PDB file of C-alpha atoms in Angstrom:
ATOM      1  CA  MET A 296      18.490  -0.240 -13.952  1.00  0.00           C
ATOM      2  CA  ALA A 297      15.241  -1.776 -12.727  1.00  0.00           C
ATOM      3  CA  VAL A 298      15.249  -2.116  -8.971  1.00  0.00           C
ATOM      4  CA  ARG A 299      13.739  -5.089  -7.213  1.00  0.00           C
ATOM      5  CA  ALA A 300      10.321  -4.537  -5.690  1.00  0.00           C
ATOM      6  CA  LEU A 301      11.534  -6.281  -2.551  1.00  0.00           C
ATOM      7  CA  VAL A 302      14.883  -5.879  -0.838  1.00  0.00           C
ATOM      8  CA  SER A 303      16.077  -8.119   2.017  1.00  0.00           C
ATOM      9  CA  ALA A 304      17.085  -6.901   5.463  1.00  0.00           C
ATOM     10  CA  LYS A 305      20.555  -8.304   4.782  1.00  0.00           C
ATOM     11  CA  TRP A 306      20.917  -6.159   1.607  1.00  0.00           C
ATOM     12  CA  LEU A 307      19.679  -3.005   3.339  1.00  0.00           C
ATOM     13  CA  SER A 308      21.764  -3.631   6.448  1.00  0.00           C
ATOM     14  CA  GLU A 309      24.914  -3.890   4.281  1.00  0.00           C
ATOM     15  CA  ALA A 310      23.955  -0.639   2.510  1.00  0.00           C
ATOM     16  CA  VAL A 311      23.429   1.108   5.865  1.00  0.00           C
ATOM     17  CA  ARG A 312      26.747  -0.162   7.268  1.00  0.00           C
ATOM     18  CA  ALA A 313      28.560   0.858   4.077  1.00  0.00           C
ATOM     19  CA  GLY A 314      27.247   4.408   4.459  1.00  0.00           C
ATOM     20  CA  ARG A 315      25.275   4.280   1.219  1.00  0.00           C
ATOM     21  CA  VAL A 316      22.134   5.944   2.658  1.00  0.00           C
ATOM     22  CA  GLY A 317      22.045   9.407   1.122  1.00  0.00           C
ATOM     23  CA  ALA A 318      21.028  11.171  -2.071  1.00  0.00           C
ATOM     24  CA  ARG A 319      21.099   7.901  -4.051  1.00  0.00           C
ATOM     25  CA  LEU A 320      19.419   5.699  -1.449  1.00  0.00           C
ATOM     26  CA  ARG A 321      16.723   6.858   0.939  1.00  0.00           C
ATOM     27  CA  VAL A 322      14.972   4.761   3.554  1.00  0.00           C
ATOM     28  CA  LEU A 323      11.445   5.740   4.577  1.00  0.00           C
ATOM     29  CA  ASP A 324       9.371   4.516   7.513  1.00  0.00           C
ATOM     30  CA  ALA A 325       5.753   4.608   6.227  1.00  0.00           C
ATOM     31  CA  SER A 326       4.138   3.206   9.405  1.00  0.00           C
ATOM     32  CA  TRP A 327       0.582   4.155  10.316  1.00  0.00           C
ATOM     33  CA  TYR A 328      -1.528   2.786  13.177  1.00  0.00           C
ATOM     34  CA  PRO A 329      -4.951   3.537  14.604  1.00  0.00           C
ATOM     35  CA  PRO A 330      -4.176   6.401  16.996  1.00  0.00           C
ATOM     36  CA  GLN A 331      -5.647   4.568  19.978  1.00  0.00           C
ATOM     37  CA  GLU A 332      -3.295   1.650  19.435  1.00  0.00           C
ATOM     38  CA  ARG A 333       0.169   2.968  18.539  1.00  0.00           C
ATOM     39  CA  ASN A 334       1.839   6.287  17.680  1.00  0.00           C
ATOM     40  CA  ALA A 335       3.883   5.771  14.500  1.00  0.00           C
ATOM     41  CA  ARG A 336       5.756   9.080  14.610  1.00  0.00           C
ATOM     42  CA  GLN A 337       6.669   8.636  18.249  1.00  0.00           C
ATOM     43  CA  GLU A 338       7.900   5.080  17.681  1.00  0.00           C
ATOM     44  CA  PHE A 339       9.993   6.361  14.735  1.00  0.00           C
ATOM     45  CA  LYS A 340      11.612   8.944  17.022  1.00  0.00           C
ATOM     46  CA  GLU A 341      12.484   6.212  19.527  1.00  0.00           C
ATOM     47  CA  ARG A 342      13.963   3.752  17.030  1.00  0.00           C
ATOM     48  CA  HIS A 343      14.267   3.363  13.285  1.00  0.00           C
ATOM     49  CA  ILE A 344      16.670   2.157  10.646  1.00  0.00           C
ATOM     50  CA  PRO A 345      19.750   4.444  10.677  1.00  0.00           C
ATOM     51  CA  GLY A 346      19.391   7.274   8.143  1.00  0.00           C
ATOM     52  CA  ALA A 347      15.640   6.699   7.656  1.00  0.00           C
ATOM     53  CA  SER A 348      13.068   9.483   7.451  1.00  0.00           C
ATOM     54  CA  PHE A 349       9.412   9.315   8.454  1.00  0.00           C
ATOM     55  CA  PHE A 350       6.969   9.202   5.544  1.00  0.00           C
ATOM     56  CA  ASP A 351       3.719  10.479   7.022  1.00  0.00           C
ATOM     57  CA  ILE A 352       0.734   9.056   5.136  1.00  0.00           C
ATOM     58  CA  GLU A 353      -1.503  11.484   7.079  1.00  0.00           C
ATOM     59  CA  GLU A 354       0.427  14.417   5.603  1.00  0.00           C
ATOM     60  CA  CYS A 355       1.104  13.107   2.090  1.00  0.00           C
ATOM     61  CA  ARG A 356      -2.513  12.858   0.941  1.00  0.00           C
ATOM     62  CA  ASP A 357      -5.380  14.929  -0.429  1.00  0.00           C
ATOM     63  CA  LYS A 358      -6.564  16.608   2.769  1.00  0.00           C
ATOM     64  CA  ALA A 359      -9.563  18.167   0.978  1.00  0.00           C
ATOM     65  CA  SER A 360     -11.063  14.732   0.178  1.00  0.00           C
ATOM     66  CA  PRO A 361     -13.740  13.334   2.509  1.00  0.00           C
ATOM     67  CA  TYR A 362     -12.228   9.853   1.944  1.00  0.00           C
ATOM     68  CA  ASP A 363      -9.238   8.336   3.714  1.00  0.00           C
ATOM     69  CA  PHE A 364      -5.724   8.626   2.309  1.00  0.00           C
ATOM     70  CA  MET A 365      -6.500   9.767  -1.257  1.00  0.00           C
ATOM     71  CA  LEU A 366      -3.499  10.598  -3.451  1.00  0.00           C
ATOM     72  CA  PRO A 367      -2.218  14.165  -3.137  1.00  0.00           C
ATOM     73  CA  SER A 368      -1.604  16.355  -6.177  1.00  0.00           C
ATOM     74  CA  GLU A 369       1.593  15.971  -8.170  1.00  0.00           C
ATOM     75  CA  ALA A 370       2.933  19.205  -6.726  1.00  0.00           C
ATOM     76  CA  ARG A 371       2.132  18.186  -3.136  1.00  0.00           C
ATOM     77  CA  PHE A 372       3.762  14.781  -3.510  1.00  0.00           C
ATOM     78  CA  ALA A 373       6.842  16.260  -5.241  1.00  0.00           C
ATOM     79  CA  ASP A 374       7.274  18.848  -2.490  1.00  0.00           C
ATOM     80  CA  TYR A 375       6.727  16.328   0.303  1.00  0.00           C
ATOM     81  CA  VAL A 376       9.202  13.674  -0.898  1.00  0.00           C
ATOM     82  CA  GLY A 377      11.690  16.309  -2.042  1.00  0.00           C
ATOM     83  CA  ARG A 378      11.889  17.521   1.543  1.00  0.00           C
ATOM     84  CA  LEU A 379      12.723  13.952   2.555  1.00  0.00           C
ATOM     85  CA  GLY A 380      15.744  14.065   0.244  1.00  0.00           C
ATOM     86  CA  VAL A 381      14.176  12.012  -2.519  1.00  0.00           C
ATOM     87  CA  GLY A 382      15.028  13.051  -6.093  1.00  0.00           C
ATOM     88  CA  ASN A 383      14.118  11.341  -9.363  1.00  0.00           C
ATOM     89  CA  ASP A 384      17.390   9.343  -9.259  1.00  0.00           C
ATOM     90  CA  THR A 385      16.984   8.140  -5.671  1.00  0.00           C
ATOM     91  CA  HIS A 386      16.419   4.489  -4.892  1.00  0.00           C
ATOM     92  CA  VAL A 387      13.720   4.576  -2.196  1.00  0.00           C
ATOM     93  CA  VAL A 388      13.258   1.689   0.274  1.00  0.00           C
ATOM     94  CA  VAL A 389      10.062   1.784   2.291  1.00  0.00           C
ATOM     95  CA  TYR A 390       9.112  -0.186   5.391  1.00  0.00           C
ATOM     96  CA  ASP A 391       6.733  -0.115   8.321  1.00  0.00           C
ATOM     97  CA  GLY A 392       6.659  -1.429  11.868  1.00  0.00           C
ATOM     98  CA  ASP A 393       3.393  -3.330  11.798  1.00  0.00           C
ATOM     99  CA  ASN A 394       3.204  -6.574  13.746  1.00  0.00           C
ATOM    100  CA  LEU A 395       2.188  -8.413  10.574  1.00  0.00           C
ATOM    101  CA  GLY A 396       5.567  -7.526   9.022  1.00  0.00           C
ATOM    102  CA  THR A 397       4.259  -5.239   6.279  1.00  0.00           C
ATOM    103  CA  PHE A 398       1.049  -3.236   6.202  1.00  0.00           C
ATOM    104  CA  TYR A 399       1.419   0.375   5.008  1.00  0.00           C
ATOM    105  CA  ALA A 400       4.757   0.168   3.152  1.00  0.00           C
ATOM    106  CA  PRO A 401       3.183  -1.138  -0.111  1.00  0.00           C
ATOM    107  CA  ARG A 402       0.947   1.962  -0.177  1.00  0.00           C
ATOM    108  CA  ALA A 403       4.051   4.205  -0.120  1.00  0.00           C
ATOM    109  CA  TRP A 404       5.656   1.926  -2.765  1.00  0.00           C
ATOM    110  CA  TRP A 405       2.589   2.264  -5.004  1.00  0.00           C
ATOM    111  CA  MET A 406       2.365   6.071  -4.418  1.00  0.00           C
ATOM    112  CA  PHE A 407       5.925   6.523  -5.716  1.00  0.00           C
ATOM    113  CA  ARG A 408       5.125   4.378  -8.722  1.00  0.00           C
ATOM    114  CA  ALA A 409       1.851   6.212  -9.354  1.00  0.00           C
ATOM    115  CA  PHE A 410       3.842   9.484  -9.481  1.00  0.00           C
ATOM    116  CA  GLY A 411       6.229   8.072 -12.044  1.00  0.00           C
ATOM    117  CA  HIS A 412       9.034   6.863  -9.763  1.00  0.00           C
ATOM    118  CA  ARG A 413      10.144   3.349 -10.524  1.00  0.00           C
ATOM    119  CA  GLU A 414      13.191   3.108  -8.257  1.00  0.00           C
ATOM    120  CA  VAL A 415      11.300   2.001  -5.177  1.00  0.00           C
ATOM    121  CA  SER A 416      11.414  -1.177  -3.068  1.00  0.00           C
ATOM    122  CA  VAL A 417       9.685  -2.584  -0.007  1.00  0.00           C
ATOM    123  CA  LEU A 418      11.816  -3.988   2.808  1.00  0.00           C
ATOM    124  CA  ASN A 419      10.830  -7.662   2.915  1.00  0.00           C
ATOM    125  CA  GLY A 420       9.741  -8.628   6.430  1.00  0.00           C
ATOM    126  CA  GLY A 421       9.480  -5.059   7.609  1.00  0.00           C
ATOM    127  CA  PHE A 422      10.913  -3.488  10.739  1.00  0.00           C
ATOM    128  CA  LYS A 423       9.699  -6.342  12.897  1.00  0.00           C
ATOM    129  CA  ASN A 424      12.105  -8.765  11.214  1.00  0.00           C
ATOM    130  CA  TRP A 425      14.840  -6.144  10.875  1.00  0.00           C
ATOM    131  CA  VAL A 426      14.871  -5.907  14.710  1.00  0.00           C
ATOM    132  CA  LYS A 427      14.471  -9.651  15.197  1.00  0.00           C
ATOM    133  CA  GLU A 428      17.494 -10.346  12.979  1.00  0.00           C
ATOM    134  CA  GLY A 429      19.616  -7.904  14.996  1.00  0.00           C
ATOM    135  CA  HIS A 430      20.194  -5.229  12.371  1.00  0.00           C
ATOM    136  CA  PRO A 431      21.094  -1.727  13.639  1.00  0.00           C
ATOM    137  CA  VAL A 432      18.470   0.724  14.943  1.00  0.00           C
ATOM    138  CA  THR A 433      18.867   4.283  16.198  1.00  0.00           C
ATOM    139  CA  ALA A 434      16.933   7.138  17.784  1.00  0.00           C
ATOM    140  CA  GLU A 435      19.171   9.657  16.005  1.00  0.00           C
ATOM    141  CA  LEU A 436      17.136  11.773  13.606  1.00  0.00           C
ATOM    142  CA  SER A 437      18.829  12.514  10.295  1.00  0.00           C
ATOM    143  CA  GLN A 438      18.263  15.690   8.299  1.00  0.00           C
ATOM    144  CA  PRO A 439      18.436  14.732   4.610  1.00  0.00           C
ATOM    145  CA  ALA A 440      19.458  17.497   2.204  1.00  0.00           C
ATOM    146  CA  PRO A 441      16.325  18.493   0.264  1.00  0.00           C
ATOM    147  CA  ALA A 442      16.146  17.248  -3.332  1.00  0.00           C
ATOM    148  CA  VAL A 443      14.163  18.170  -6.399  1.00  0.00           C
ATOM    149  CA  PHE A 444      11.532  15.614  -7.332  1.00  0.00           C
ATOM    150  CA  LYS A 445       9.377  15.914 -10.457  1.00  0.00           C
ATOM    151  CA  ALA A 446       6.110  13.995 -10.174  1.00  0.00           C
ATOM    152  CA  LYS A 447       3.996  12.899 -13.127  1.00  0.00           C
ATOM    153  CA  LEU A 448       0.851  10.975 -12.275  1.00  0.00           C
ATOM    154  CA  ASP A 449       0.551   7.700 -14.182  1.00  0.00           C
ATOM    155  CA  LYS A 450      -3.217   7.488 -14.545  1.00  0.00           C
ATOM    156  CA  SER A 451      -3.020   3.861 -15.691  1.00  0.00           C
ATOM    157  CA  LEU A 452      -2.203   2.861 -12.084  1.00  0.00           C
ATOM    158  CA  LEU A 453      -5.264   4.602 -10.669  1.00  0.00           C
ATOM    159  CA  LYS A 454      -8.988   3.962 -10.906  1.00  0.00           C
ATOM    160  CA  THR A 455     -11.773   6.389 -10.045  1.00  0.00           C
ATOM    161  CA  PHE A 456     -15.296   5.751  -8.715  1.00  0.00           C
ATOM    162  CA  GLU A 457     -16.767   6.410 -12.183  1.00  0.00           C
ATOM    163  CA  GLU A 458     -14.435   3.870 -13.810  1.00  0.00           C
ATOM    164  CA  MET A 459     -15.335   1.245 -11.207  1.00  0.00           C
ATOM    165  CA  VAL A 460     -19.076   1.828 -11.781  1.00  0.00           C
ATOM    166  CA  GLU A 461     -18.632   1.617 -15.552  1.00  0.00           C
ATOM    167  CA  ASN A 462     -16.686  -1.626 -15.205  1.00  0.00           C
ATOM    168  CA  ILE A 463     -19.594  -3.424 -13.515  1.00  0.00           C
ATOM    169  CA  GLY A 464     -21.306  -3.441 -16.904  1.00  0.00           C
ATOM    170  CA  SER A 465     -18.329  -3.505 -19.241  1.00  0.00           C
ATOM    171  CA  LYS A 466     -16.147  -5.937 -17.246  1.00  0.00           C
ATOM    172  CA  GLN A 467     -13.011  -4.468 -18.884  1.00  0.00           C
ATOM    173  CA  PHE A 468     -10.837  -5.345 -15.887  1.00  0.00           C
ATOM    174  CA  GLN A 469     -10.805  -7.864 -13.045  1.00  0.00           C
ATOM    175  CA  VAL A 470     -11.268  -6.576  -9.493  1.00  0.00           C
ATOM    176  CA  VAL A 471      -9.523  -8.066  -6.458  1.00  0.00           C
ATOM    177  CA  ASP A 472     -10.488  -6.945  -2.954  1.00  0.00           C
ATOM    178  CA  SER A 473      -7.781  -7.331  -0.312  1.00  0.00           C
ATOM    179  CA  ARG A 474      -9.916  -6.950   2.846  1.00  0.00           C
ATOM    180  CA  PRO A 475     -10.511  -9.736   5.394  1.00  0.00           C
ATOM    181  CA  ALA A 476     -13.231 -12.199   4.359  1.00  0.00           C
ATOM    182  CA  GLY A 477     -15.778 -10.983   6.903  1.00  0.00           C
ATOM    183  CA  ARG A 478     -15.666  -7.450   5.593  1.00  0.00           C
ATOM    184  CA  PHE A 479     -15.776  -8.573   2.010  1.00  0.00           C
ATOM    185  CA  GLN A 480     -18.784 -10.799   2.719  1.00  0.00           C
ATOM    186  CA  GLY A 481     -20.518  -8.093   4.758  1.00  0.00           C
ATOM    187  CA  THR A 482     -20.658 -10.173   7.945  1.00  0.00           C
ATOM    188  CA  GLU A 483     -18.565  -7.748  10.034  1.00  0.00           C
ATOM    189  CA  LEU A 484     -18.352  -3.988  10.283  1.00  0.00           C
ATOM    190  CA  ASP A 485     -15.529  -2.378   8.307  1.00  0.00           C
ATOM    191  CA  GLN A 486     -14.066   0.239  10.669  1.00  0.00           C
ATOM    192  CA  GLY A 487     -17.537   1.589  11.450  1.00  0.00           C
ATOM    193  CA  LEU A 488     -19.048   1.116   7.979  1.00  0.00           C
ATOM    194  CA  GLU A 489     -21.489  -1.555   6.986  1.00  0.00           C
ATOM    195  CA  SER A 490     -19.414  -3.766   4.724  1.00  0.00           C
ATOM    196  CA  GLY A 491     -19.768  -5.803   1.556  1.00  0.00           C
ATOM    197  CA  HIS A 492     -18.090  -5.619  -1.829  1.00  0.00           C
ATOM    198  CA  ILE A 493     -18.205  -4.311  -5.366  1.00  0.00           C
ATOM    199  CA  PRO A 494     -20.127  -6.640  -7.772  1.00  0.00           C
ATOM    200  CA  GLY A 495     -17.788  -9.090  -9.493  1.00  0.00           C
ATOM    201  CA  ALA A 496     -14.887  -8.570  -7.093  1.00  0.00           C
ATOM    202  CA  VAL A 497     -12.739 -11.533  -5.975  1.00  0.00           C
ATOM    203  CA  ASN A 498     -11.526 -11.655  -2.349  1.00  0.00           C
ATOM    204  CA  MET A 499      -7.809 -12.152  -1.623  1.00  0.00           C
ATOM    205  CA  PRO A 500      -7.103 -10.892   1.905  1.00  0.00           C
ATOM    206  CA  PHE A 501      -3.774  -9.054   1.899  1.00  0.00           C
ATOM    207  CA  SER A 502      -2.384 -10.981   4.881  1.00  0.00           C
ATOM    208  CA  THR A 503      -2.541 -14.190   2.834  1.00  0.00           C
ATOM    209  CA  PHE A 504       0.391 -12.920   0.752  1.00  0.00           C
ATOM    210  CA  LEU A 505       2.609 -12.941   3.856  1.00  0.00           C
ATOM    211  CA  THR A 506       4.275 -15.895   5.543  1.00  0.00           C
ATOM    212  CA  GLU A 507       3.914 -16.561   9.252  1.00  0.00           C
ATOM    213  CA  THR A 508       7.128 -14.607   9.845  1.00  0.00           C
ATOM    214  CA  GLY A 509       5.793 -11.599   7.962  1.00  0.00           C
ATOM    215  CA  HIS A 510       7.826 -11.995   4.776  1.00  0.00           C
ATOM    216  CA  GLU A 511       6.355 -12.003   1.273  1.00  0.00           C
ATOM    217  CA  LYS A 512       5.465 -15.494   0.057  1.00  0.00           C
ATOM    218  CA  SER A 513       7.420 -16.971  -2.853  1.00  0.00           C
ATOM    219  CA  ILE A 514       6.517 -15.996  -6.419  1.00  0.00           C
ATOM    220  CA  GLU A 515       5.366 -19.602  -7.039  1.00  0.00           C
ATOM    221  CA  GLU A 516       3.025 -19.479  -4.044  1.00  0.00           C
ATOM    222  CA  ILE A 517       1.646 -16.096  -5.096  1.00  0.00           C
ATOM    223  CA  GLN A 518       1.056 -17.281  -8.684  1.00  0.00           C
ATOM    224  CA  GLN A 519      -0.774 -20.321  -7.315  1.00  0.00           C
ATOM    225  CA  MET A 520      -2.973 -18.058  -5.147  1.00  0.00           C
ATOM    226  CA  PHE A 521      -4.016 -15.939  -8.117  1.00  0.00           C
ATOM    227  CA  HIS A 522      -4.581 -19.098 -10.163  1.00  0.00           C
ATOM    228  CA  GLU A 523      -6.833 -20.607  -7.463  1.00  0.00           C
ATOM    229  CA  LYS A 524      -8.954 -17.444  -7.453  1.00  0.00           C
ATOM    230  CA  LYS A 525      -9.143 -17.543 -11.267  1.00  0.00           C
ATOM    231  CA  VAL A 526      -7.386 -14.159 -11.526  1.00  0.00           C
ATOM    232  CA  ASP A 527      -5.634 -13.914 -14.887  1.00  0.00           C
ATOM    233  CA  LEU A 528      -2.432 -11.933 -14.553  1.00  0.00           C
ATOM    234  CA  SER A 529      -2.211 -11.564 -18.343  1.00  0.00           C
ATOM    235  CA  LYS A 530      -5.378  -9.413 -18.253  1.00  0.00           C
ATOM    236  CA  PRO A 531      -6.173  -5.983 -16.727  1.00  0.00           C
ATOM    237  CA  LEU A 532      -6.552  -5.996 -12.940  1.00  0.00           C
ATOM    238  CA  THR A 533      -7.585  -3.415 -10.352  1.00  0.00           C
ATOM    239  CA  ALA A 534      -7.192  -3.777  -6.573  1.00  0.00           C
ATOM    240  CA  THR A 535      -9.519  -2.333  -3.981  1.00  0.00           C
ATOM    241  CA  CYS A 536      -9.797  -2.473  -0.145  1.00  0.00           C
ATOM    242  CA  ARG A 537     -11.102  -0.182   2.601  1.00  0.00           C
ATOM    243  CA  LYS A 538      -9.080   2.953   1.909  1.00  0.00           C
ATOM    244  CA  GLY A 539      -6.627   2.198  -0.829  1.00  0.00           C
ATOM    245  CA  VAL A 540      -3.862   0.853   1.448  1.00  0.00           C
ATOM    246  CA  THR A 541      -3.924  -2.954   1.556  1.00  0.00           C
ATOM    247  CA  ALA A 542      -4.991  -2.995  -2.118  1.00  0.00           C
ATOM    248  CA  CYS A 543      -1.369  -2.035  -2.791  1.00  0.00           C
ATOM    249  CA  HIS A 544      -0.344  -5.487  -1.474  1.00  0.00           C
ATOM    250  CA  ILE A 545      -2.219  -6.956  -4.479  1.00  0.00           C
ATOM    251  CA  ALA A 546      -0.332  -4.601  -6.803  1.00  0.00           C
ATOM    252  CA  LEU A 547       2.971  -5.593  -5.185  1.00  0.00           C
ATOM    253  CA  ALA A 548       2.222  -9.325  -5.304  1.00  0.00           C
ATOM    254  CA  ALA A 549       1.270  -9.119  -9.004  1.00  0.00           C
ATOM    255  CA  TYR A 550       4.377  -7.030  -9.685  1.00  0.00           C
ATOM    256  CA  LEU A 551       6.540  -9.790  -8.239  1.00  0.00           C
ATOM    257  CA  CYS A 552       4.835 -12.153 -10.698  1.00  0.00           C
ATOM    258  CA  GLY A 553       5.869  -9.912 -13.581  1.00  0.00           C
ATOM    259  CA  LYS A 554       2.674  -7.789 -13.810  1.00  0.00           C
ATOM    260  CA  PRO A 555       3.609  -4.134 -13.166  1.00  0.00           C
ATOM    261  CA  ASP A 556       0.334  -2.518 -14.260  1.00  0.00           C
ATOM    262  CA  VAL A 557      -2.170  -3.325 -11.512  1.00  0.00           C
ATOM    263  CA  ALA A 558      -4.304  -0.249 -10.839  1.00  0.00           C
ATOM    264  CA  VAL A 559      -5.576   0.712  -7.367  1.00  0.00           C
ATOM    265  CA  TYR A 560      -9.081   2.072  -6.764  1.00  0.00           C
ATOM    266  CA  ASP A 561      -7.976   4.900  -4.498  1.00  0.00           C
ATOM    267  CA  GLY A 562     -11.360   5.579  -2.909  1.00  0.00           C
ATOM    268  CA  SER A 563     -12.020   1.895  -2.237  1.00  0.00           C
ATOM    269  CA  TRP A 564     -14.830   0.915   0.121  1.00  0.00           C
ATOM    270  CA  SER A 565     -14.682   4.241   2.042  1.00  0.00           C
ATOM    271  CA  GLU A 566     -15.827   5.992  -1.139  1.00  0.00           C
ATOM    272  CA  TRP A 567     -17.890   3.174  -2.615  1.00  0.00           C
ATOM    273  CA  PHE A 568     -20.001   2.798   0.545  1.00  0.00           C
ATOM    274  CA  HIS A 569     -20.995   6.484   0.438  1.00  0.00           C
ATOM    275  CA  ARG A 570     -21.485   6.876  -3.307  1.00  0.00           C
ATOM    276  CA  ALA A 571     -22.587   3.577  -4.876  1.00  0.00           C
ATOM    277  CA  PRO A 572     -26.262   2.702  -5.235  1.00  0.00           C
ATOM    278  CA  PRO A 573     -27.488  -0.108  -2.933  1.00  0.00           C
ATOM    279  CA  GLN A 574     -27.551  -2.758  -5.673  1.00  0.00           C
ATOM    280  CA  TYR A 575     -23.812  -2.193  -6.153  1.00  0.00           C
ATOM    281  CA  LYS A 576     -23.030  -3.189  -2.555  1.00  0.00           C
ATOM    282  CA  VAL A 577     -22.979  -6.952  -2.500  1.00  0.00           C
ATOM    283  CA  THR A 578     -23.390  -8.611   0.893  1.00  0.00           C
ATOM    284  CA  GLU A 579     -24.099 -12.082   2.201  1.00  0.00           C
ATOM    285  CA  VAL A 580     -26.142 -10.683   5.056  1.00  0.00           C
ATOM    286  CA  LYS A 581     -29.830  -9.951   5.036  1.00  0.00           C
ATOM    287  CA  ARG A 582     -30.099  -6.486   6.589  1.00  0.00           C
ATOM    288  CA  ASN A 583     -32.829  -5.856   9.108  1.00  0.00           C
ATOM    289  CA  LYS A 584     -35.126  -3.188   7.742  1.00  0.00           C
ATOM    290  CA  GLY A 585     -35.478  -1.740  11.230  1.00  0.00           C
TER     291      GLY A 585
END
């Protein structure tokens, strides 16, 4: 059966209360915060959804890459999620504790899909709304029985630097950038890097897909947003951002509109900034040649 890309807190709460969390249903907290602001692992230890495990995006990545949060190898991903009790038949629900409602969870959702796992959902509204609605939390750490997970990378959901460069000339796919407008335009620093965007990219800041409460907007609203930006969901689409995280919000939003094949440029601006020639870094700022 095809699982929904979003599950409600009510649905998950009922599953938790019914004791359904186990080999067939795993809940993963995929929170990540700038270390100077919050400690995701510590917060997980203090309170989380009962039966949940911590999905560490710092651990489950290619540590040899100079760029942030690049996908790990198939073997590394399979081993990591297998130790969290996730097998190929497990329905995985991911969430995070960000104040926006959802920030890093779509990255985990996309990673599972990139490695061939379709039974994965994001908790709509995130942990913030789970707590606000009075659903159960615990500090009790569960030890899931390890499972065997076989990972097969679906290369159609992934774009490389070379493919992004080639596309500037060939325009084979549309590019949507999910960073805040100032970083896209080049008017503010992007976590220490001079900012700007890839030629031809369209800006749809990821937070605009969320309501004020931190839930995903309706499918009708999301379709209208793509329409207003002249993004054609019947044609190939790749999402990019700063480090391949918020781009996954674009993939999720398009998925909800019936488009399951949005690719993510994994390196995003953290790679593009260091590797692309200057004319491929579009900015609305005249740099001082100091």
